[in-house]
Amino acid sequence: MLPSVHRLRDHRDFAAASRGRRAGSPLLVVHAHPCAAGTVARVGFVVSRKVGNSVVRNRVKRRLRALMAAHLEELPAGYDIVVRANPAAAQADYLTLGSSLAKLLPRVLQRPQHFEVGP
């Protein structure tokens, strides 16, 4: 279960996170956007009706929540992350979703390189 403090709830936060870095696969699209410094990482999920009926959507959300709960210690503080499920996620098993998520998270959480310009 994803702890309450790590849940993204407000639609404005979802919109802001969706404007951040993005990485995708046929199963998932992961968005990450830095928010207030010092806050814990928050995660939200978007699973539309295109994925399937309510039973299928809820199963995909439960799997994604469990997978993200396992990655909480790896997430840097101060990031809002949105995981969007594509329709192919409905047929994917737990391990396939997990490997897709594990590949996408590092790609969106890479901090840009800052180069110092000397005199």
PDB file of C-alpha atoms in Angstrom:
ATOM      1  CA  MET A   1       0.000   0.000   0.000  1.00  0.00           C
ATOM      2  CA  LEU A   2       1.209   3.483  -0.818  1.00  0.00           C
ATOM      3  CA  PRO A   3       1.382   5.652   2.331  1.00  0.00           C
ATOM      4  CA  SER A   4      -0.957   8.635   2.369  1.00  0.00           C
ATOM      5  CA  VAL A   5       1.860  11.189   2.473  1.00  0.00           C
ATOM      6  CA  HIS A   6       3.183   9.838  -0.845  1.00  0.00           C
ATOM      7  CA  ARG A   7      -0.115  10.122  -2.750  1.00  0.00           C
ATOM      8  CA  LEU A   8      -0.710  12.759  -5.378  1.00  0.00           C
ATOM      9  CA  ARG A   9      -4.345  13.899  -5.175  1.00  0.00           C
ATOM     10  CA  ASP A  10      -4.962  17.429  -6.463  1.00  0.00           C
ATOM     11  CA  HIS A  11      -5.669  17.831 -10.188  1.00  0.00           C
ATOM     12  CA  ARG A  12      -3.342  20.856 -10.331  1.00  0.00           C
ATOM     13  CA  ASP A  13      -0.491  18.696  -9.041  1.00  0.00           C
ATOM     14  CA  PHE A  14      -1.306  16.060 -11.676  1.00  0.00           C
ATOM     15  CA  ALA A  15      -1.256  18.741 -14.384  1.00  0.00           C
ATOM     16  CA  ALA A  16       2.056  20.165 -13.154  1.00  0.00           C
ATOM     17  CA  ALA A  17       3.680  16.734 -12.990  1.00  0.00           C
ATOM     18  CA  SER A  18       2.446  15.925 -16.492  1.00  0.00           C
ATOM     19  CA  ARG A  19       4.373  18.924 -17.824  1.00  0.00           C
ATOM     20  CA  GLY A  20       7.646  17.538 -16.482  1.00  0.00           C
ATOM     21  CA  ARG A  21      10.039  14.982 -17.941  1.00  0.00           C
ATOM     22  CA  ARG A  22       8.415  12.029 -19.655  1.00  0.00           C
ATOM     23  CA  ALA A  23       9.482   8.515 -20.563  1.00  0.00           C
ATOM     24  CA  GLY A  24       7.258   5.918 -22.150  1.00  0.00           C
ATOM     25  CA  SER A  25       6.891   2.323 -23.192  1.00  0.00           C
ATOM     26  CA  PRO A  26       4.042   0.389 -24.805  1.00  0.00           C
ATOM     27  CA  LEU A  27       2.646  -0.294 -21.307  1.00  0.00           C
ATOM     28  CA  LEU A  28       3.265   2.884 -19.306  1.00  0.00           C
ATOM     29  CA  VAL A  29       4.162   6.545 -19.528  1.00  0.00           C
ATOM     30  CA  VAL A  30       5.892   8.058 -16.484  1.00  0.00           C
ATOM     31  CA  HIS A  31       5.992  11.822 -15.884  1.00  0.00           C
ATOM     32  CA  ALA A  32       8.150  13.475 -13.197  1.00  0.00           C
ATOM     33  CA  HIS A  33       8.337  17.101 -12.168  1.00  0.00           C
ATOM     34  CA  PRO A  34      10.292  18.663  -9.296  1.00  0.00           C
ATOM     35  CA  CYS A  35       8.088  20.359  -6.719  1.00  0.00           C
ATOM     36  CA  ALA A  36       8.864  22.069  -3.413  1.00  0.00           C
ATOM     37  CA  ALA A  37      12.288  21.166  -2.084  1.00  0.00           C
ATOM     38  CA  GLY A  38      12.367  19.023   1.012  1.00  0.00           C
ATOM     39  CA  THR A  39       8.972  17.434   0.473  1.00  0.00           C
ATOM     40  CA  VAL A  40       8.567  13.708   0.052  1.00  0.00           C
ATOM     41  CA  ALA A  41       8.106  12.201  -3.390  1.00  0.00           C
ATOM     42  CA  ARG A  42       4.424  11.943  -4.310  1.00  0.00           C
ATOM     43  CA  VAL A  43       2.943   9.536  -6.840  1.00  0.00           C
ATOM     44  CA  GLY A  44      -0.317   9.581  -8.794  1.00  0.00           C
ATOM     45  CA  PHE A  45      -1.839   7.168 -11.291  1.00  0.00           C
ATOM     46  CA  VAL A  46      -3.929   7.712 -14.413  1.00  0.00           C
ATOM     47  CA  VAL A  47      -5.765   4.682 -15.761  1.00  0.00           C
ATOM     48  CA  SER A  48      -8.392   5.679 -18.320  1.00  0.00           C
ATOM     49  CA  ARG A  49     -11.388   3.750 -19.634  1.00  0.00           C
ATOM     50  CA  LYS A  50      -9.355   2.834 -22.700  1.00  0.00           C
ATOM     51  CA  VAL A  51      -7.486   0.360 -20.487  1.00  0.00           C
ATOM     52  CA  GLY A  52     -10.648  -1.620 -19.760  1.00  0.00           C
ATOM     53  CA  ASN A  53     -13.689  -1.858 -17.553  1.00  0.00           C
ATOM     54  CA  SER A  54     -13.605  -0.914 -13.882  1.00  0.00           C
ATOM     55  CA  VAL A  55     -12.389  -4.338 -12.763  1.00  0.00           C
ATOM     56  CA  VAL A  56      -9.421  -4.210 -15.132  1.00  0.00           C
ATOM     57  CA  ARG A  57      -8.620  -0.566 -14.347  1.00  0.00           C
ATOM     58  CA  ASN A  58      -8.653  -1.188 -10.604  1.00  0.00           C
ATOM     59  CA  ARG A  59      -6.440  -4.266 -10.992  1.00  0.00           C
ATOM     60  CA  VAL A  60      -3.894  -2.219 -12.989  1.00  0.00           C
ATOM     61  CA  LYS A  61      -3.998   0.567 -10.369  1.00  0.00           C
ATOM     62  CA  ARG A  62      -3.489  -1.899  -7.495  1.00  0.00           C
ATOM     63  CA  ARG A  63      -0.508  -3.435  -9.258  1.00  0.00           C
ATOM     64  CA  LEU A  64       1.019  -0.034 -10.006  1.00  0.00           C
ATOM     65  CA  ARG A  65       0.518   1.156  -6.409  1.00  0.00           C
ATOM     66  CA  ALA A  66       2.229  -1.961  -5.062  1.00  0.00           C
ATOM     67  CA  LEU A  67       5.107  -1.563  -7.499  1.00  0.00           C
ATOM     68  CA  MET A  68       5.595   2.105  -6.624  1.00  0.00           C
ATOM     69  CA  ALA A  69       5.471   1.344  -2.905  1.00  0.00           C
ATOM     70  CA  ALA A  70       8.467  -0.931  -3.450  1.00  0.00           C
ATOM     71  CA  HIS A  71      10.349   1.931  -5.179  1.00  0.00           C
ATOM     72  CA  LEU A  72       9.609   4.666  -2.594  1.00  0.00           C
ATOM     73  CA  GLU A  73      13.049   4.535  -0.974  1.00  0.00           C
ATOM     74  CA  GLU A  74      14.717   5.058  -4.364  1.00  0.00           C
ATOM     75  CA  LEU A  75      12.669   8.149  -5.249  1.00  0.00           C
ATOM     76  CA  PRO A  76      14.351  11.489  -4.595  1.00  0.00           C
ATOM     77  CA  ALA A  77      12.524  13.916  -2.322  1.00  0.00           C
ATOM     78  CA  GLY A  78      10.789  16.826  -3.959  1.00  0.00           C
ATOM     79  CA  TYR A  79       9.373  15.063  -7.029  1.00  0.00           C
ATOM     80  CA  ASP A  80       5.798  14.558  -8.172  1.00  0.00           C
ATOM     81  CA  ILE A  81       5.452  11.471 -10.351  1.00  0.00           C
ATOM     82  CA  VAL A  82       2.470  10.491 -12.492  1.00  0.00           C
ATOM     83  CA  VAL A  83       2.240   6.978 -13.937  1.00  0.00           C
ATOM     84  CA  ARG A  84      -0.175   6.683 -16.856  1.00  0.00           C
ATOM     85  CA  ALA A  85      -1.239   3.221 -18.001  1.00  0.00           C
ATOM     86  CA  ASN A  86      -1.613   2.562 -21.723  1.00  0.00           C
ATOM     87  CA  PRO A  87      -4.296   0.110 -22.949  1.00  0.00           C
ATOM     88  CA  ALA A  88      -1.688  -2.671 -23.296  1.00  0.00           C
ATOM     89  CA  ALA A  89      -1.207  -2.598 -19.500  1.00  0.00           C
ATOM     90  CA  ALA A  90      -4.513  -4.447 -19.126  1.00  0.00           C
ATOM     91  CA  GLN A  91      -2.991  -7.664 -20.480  1.00  0.00           C
ATOM     92  CA  ALA A  92       0.385  -7.279 -18.772  1.00  0.00           C
ATOM     93  CA  ASP A  93       1.191  -9.327 -15.708  1.00  0.00           C
ATOM     94  CA  TYR A  94       2.724  -7.971 -12.507  1.00  0.00           C
ATOM     95  CA  LEU A  95       6.332  -8.751 -13.437  1.00  0.00           C
ATOM     96  CA  THR A  96       6.033  -7.170 -16.886  1.00  0.00           C
ATOM     97  CA  LEU A  97       4.557  -3.979 -15.410  1.00  0.00           C
ATOM     98  CA  GLY A  98       7.304  -3.978 -12.791  1.00  0.00           C
ATOM     99  CA  SER A  99      10.120  -4.282 -15.298  1.00  0.00           C
ATOM    100  CA  SER A 100       8.617  -1.538 -17.476  1.00  0.00           C
ATOM    101  CA  LEU A 101       8.272   0.778 -14.478  1.00  0.00           C
ATOM    102  CA  ALA A 102      11.806  -0.029 -13.282  1.00  0.00           C
ATOM    103  CA  LYS A 103      13.211   0.980 -16.683  1.00  0.00           C
ATOM    104  CA  LEU A 104      11.208   4.215 -16.941  1.00  0.00           C
ATOM    105  CA  LEU A 105      11.720   5.647 -13.440  1.00  0.00           C
ATOM    106  CA  PRO A 106      15.486   6.276 -13.729  1.00  0.00           C
ATOM    107  CA  ARG A 107      14.980   7.932 -17.116  1.00  0.00           C
ATOM    108  CA  VAL A 108      12.558  10.557 -15.803  1.00  0.00           C
ATOM    109  CA  LEU A 109      14.388  11.142 -12.537  1.00  0.00           C
ATOM    110  CA  GLN A 110      17.763  11.953 -14.070  1.00  0.00           C
ATOM    111  CA  ARG A 111      18.759  15.416 -13.064  1.00  0.00           C
ATOM    112  CA  PRO A 112      20.032  17.627 -15.867  1.00  0.00           C
ATOM    113  CA  GLN A 113      23.770  18.171 -15.923  1.00  0.00           C
ATOM    114  CA  HIS A 114      24.850  21.665 -14.893  1.00  0.00           C
ATOM    115  CA  PHE A 115      28.145  22.758 -16.305  1.00  0.00           C
ATOM    116  CA  GLU A 116      30.111  25.585 -14.726  1.00  0.00           C
ATOM    117  CA  VAL A 117      31.287  28.253 -17.064  1.00  0.00           C
ATOM    118  CA  GLY A 118      34.647  29.510 -15.956  1.00  0.00           C
ATOM    119  CA  PRO A 119      36.125  32.981 -16.574  1.00  0.00           C
TER     120      PRO A 119
END
